Short mmCIF file of C-alpha atoms in Angstrom, two decimals:
data_model
loop_
_atom_site.label_atom_id
_atom_site.label_comp_id
_atom_site.label_asym_id
_atom_site.label_seq_id
_atom_site.Cartn_x
_atom_site.Cartn_y
_atom_site.Cartn_z
CA MET L 1 0.00 -0.14 0.07
CA ASP L 2 1.35 3.73 -1.13
CA ALA L 3 0.96 5.67 2.03
CA ARG L 4 1.09 9.30 1.01
CA PRO L 5 0.62 12.28 3.32
CA GLU L 6 -2.64 14.18 3.29
CA GLY L 7 -3.10 17.85 3.83
CA VAL L 8 -0.69 21.01 3.30
CA VAL L 9 3.19 20.81 3.54
CA THR L 10 5.24 23.56 3.41
CA GLY L 11 8.71 22.91 1.47
CA VAL L 12 11.79 25.10 2.38
CA TRP L 13 14.30 25.57 -0.35
CA HIS L 14 18.06 25.57 0.33
CA ASP L 15 18.21 29.26 0.82
CA GLY L 16 15.72 29.18 3.27
CA ALA L 17 12.93 30.62 1.17
CA VAL L 18 9.51 29.31 1.48
CA PRO L 19 7.76 28.46 -1.87
CA GLY L 20 4.57 28.55 0.08
CA PRO L 21 1.79 25.83 0.88
CA ILE L 22 1.75 22.87 -1.26
CA VAL L 23 -1.02 20.30 -1.20
CA VAL L 24 0.16 17.17 -1.70
CA GLY L 25 -1.57 14.91 -4.20
CA ARG L 26 -2.31 18.01 -6.42
CA PRO L 27 -0.32 19.65 -9.08
CA ARG L 28 1.29 22.73 -8.10
CA GLU L 29 2.07 25.95 -9.82
CA CYS L 30 5.85 26.17 -10.78
CA SER L 31 7.96 28.34 -12.95
CA ILE L 32 10.36 25.66 -13.43
CA ALA L 33 7.60 23.38 -14.64
CA ASP L 34 6.33 25.96 -16.81
CA ALA L 35 9.91 26.70 -18.50
CA LEU L 36 10.38 22.96 -19.00
CA ALA L 37 6.98 22.74 -20.89
CA VAL L 38 8.46 25.34 -23.29
CA ILE L 39 12.18 24.29 -23.52
CA GLY L 40 12.48 20.81 -21.55
CA ASP L 41 11.88 18.73 -24.99
CA ARG L 42 14.88 16.68 -26.07
CA TRP L 43 16.96 18.92 -28.69
CA SER L 44 15.23 22.16 -27.55
CA LEU L 45 18.19 23.75 -25.35
CA LEU L 46 20.68 22.48 -28.20
CA ILE L 47 18.77 24.46 -30.90
CA VAL L 48 18.77 27.44 -28.68
CA ARG L 49 22.73 26.74 -28.15
CA GLU L 50 23.37 26.85 -31.99
CA LEU L 51 21.22 29.84 -32.57
CA GLY L 52 23.27 31.50 -29.70
CA PHE L 53 26.24 30.49 -31.64
CA GLY L 54 25.03 32.24 -34.71
CA VAL L 55 24.16 29.06 -36.53
CA THR L 56 20.84 29.76 -38.36
CA ARG L 57 20.13 27.44 -40.98
CA PHE L 58 18.09 24.38 -40.66
CA THR L 59 20.74 22.01 -42.17
CA ASP L 60 23.46 23.59 -40.01
CA ILE L 61 21.53 23.01 -36.97
CA ARG L 62 20.76 19.50 -37.70
CA SER L 63 24.38 18.86 -38.52
CA ASN L 64 25.59 20.50 -35.22
CA THR L 65 22.84 18.71 -32.93
CA GLY L 66 22.59 15.55 -34.72
CA ALA L 67 18.60 15.92 -34.12
CA PRO L 68 16.56 13.81 -36.57
CA ARG L 69 14.94 15.85 -39.52
CA GLU L 70 11.28 15.62 -38.26
CA ILE L 71 12.14 16.07 -34.56
CA LEU L 72 13.91 19.25 -35.35
CA THR L 73 11.06 20.42 -37.70
CA ALA L 74 8.50 20.06 -34.80
CA ARG L 75 11.03 21.52 -32.21
CA LEU L 76 11.62 24.65 -34.18
CA ARG L 77 7.93 25.15 -34.79
CA LYS L 78 7.26 24.71 -31.00
CA LEU L 79 10.12 27.02 -30.04
CA GLU L 80 8.75 29.75 -32.46
CA ALA L 81 5.22 29.42 -31.35
CA GLU L 82 6.34 29.78 -28.03
CA GLY L 83 8.37 32.87 -28.69
CA VAL L 84 11.70 31.81 -28.03
CA ILE L 85 12.89 31.78 -31.91
CA ILE L 86 12.02 33.80 -34.80
CA ARG L 87 11.73 32.14 -38.53
CA THR L 88 12.67 34.23 -41.39
CA PRO L 89 12.61 33.58 -44.99
CA TYR L 90 15.89 33.79 -47.07
CA GLN L 91 14.87 31.90 -50.21
CA GLN L 92 11.50 31.57 -52.04
CA ARG L 93 11.92 28.40 -54.23
CA PRO L 94 12.10 26.25 -52.53
CA ALA L 95 11.20 27.86 -49.52
CA ARG L 96 14.05 28.17 -46.91
CA PHE L 97 14.13 30.04 -43.63
CA GLU L 98 16.65 31.29 -40.97
CA TYR L 99 16.24 31.20 -37.58
CA SER L 100 17.28 33.53 -34.90
CA LEU L 101 16.45 33.80 -31.00
CA THR L 102 13.84 36.40 -29.69
CA ASP L 103 14.86 38.44 -26.40
CA ALA L 104 13.03 35.41 -24.49
CA GLY L 105 15.46 33.11 -26.28
CA ARG L 106 18.90 35.41 -25.65
CA GLN L 107 17.64 35.29 -22.08
CA LEU L 108 18.44 31.64 -22.07
CA GLY L 109 21.90 32.42 -22.42
CA PRO L 110 23.06 32.39 -18.88
CA VAL L 111 20.89 29.25 -18.15
CA LEU L 112 22.92 27.34 -20.82
CA GLN L 113 26.12 28.43 -19.35
CA THR L 114 25.25 27.30 -15.91
CA LEU L 115 23.93 24.25 -17.33
CA ARG L 116 27.08 23.39 -19.19
CA GLY L 117 29.16 24.09 -15.94
CA TRP L 118 26.88 21.72 -14.20
CA GLY L 119 27.47 18.98 -17.03
CA GLU L 120 31.31 19.64 -16.75
CA ALA L 121 31.15 19.05 -13.29
CA PHE L 122 29.00 16.45 -12.61
CA ALA L 123 27.75 14.70 -16.09
#
């Protein structure tokens, strides 16, 4: 039998901040979960990394990340819909696009640097 606590639990983060009451067994509002809903899919942060390095074209992003074509297409569309990247046409026939970061996408730069440091230290 899975015994889970009932009622309200208050969590304390490592810096002593109290995020507020958490009702056990119910989804809670969390900006980290919200951010992961936007950029947490596999390949998404690697796409942002490449755009931050100045790589703008689909074939180059694909080559540098190793993302499968269909997955890369889906991730680019999602990141565009979420306002992380912008798609700009550079060729009419066949239709070709370049991608760039929005301000929201550029704000992920320090996050990626921190994640890189964590990866170097612990992964």
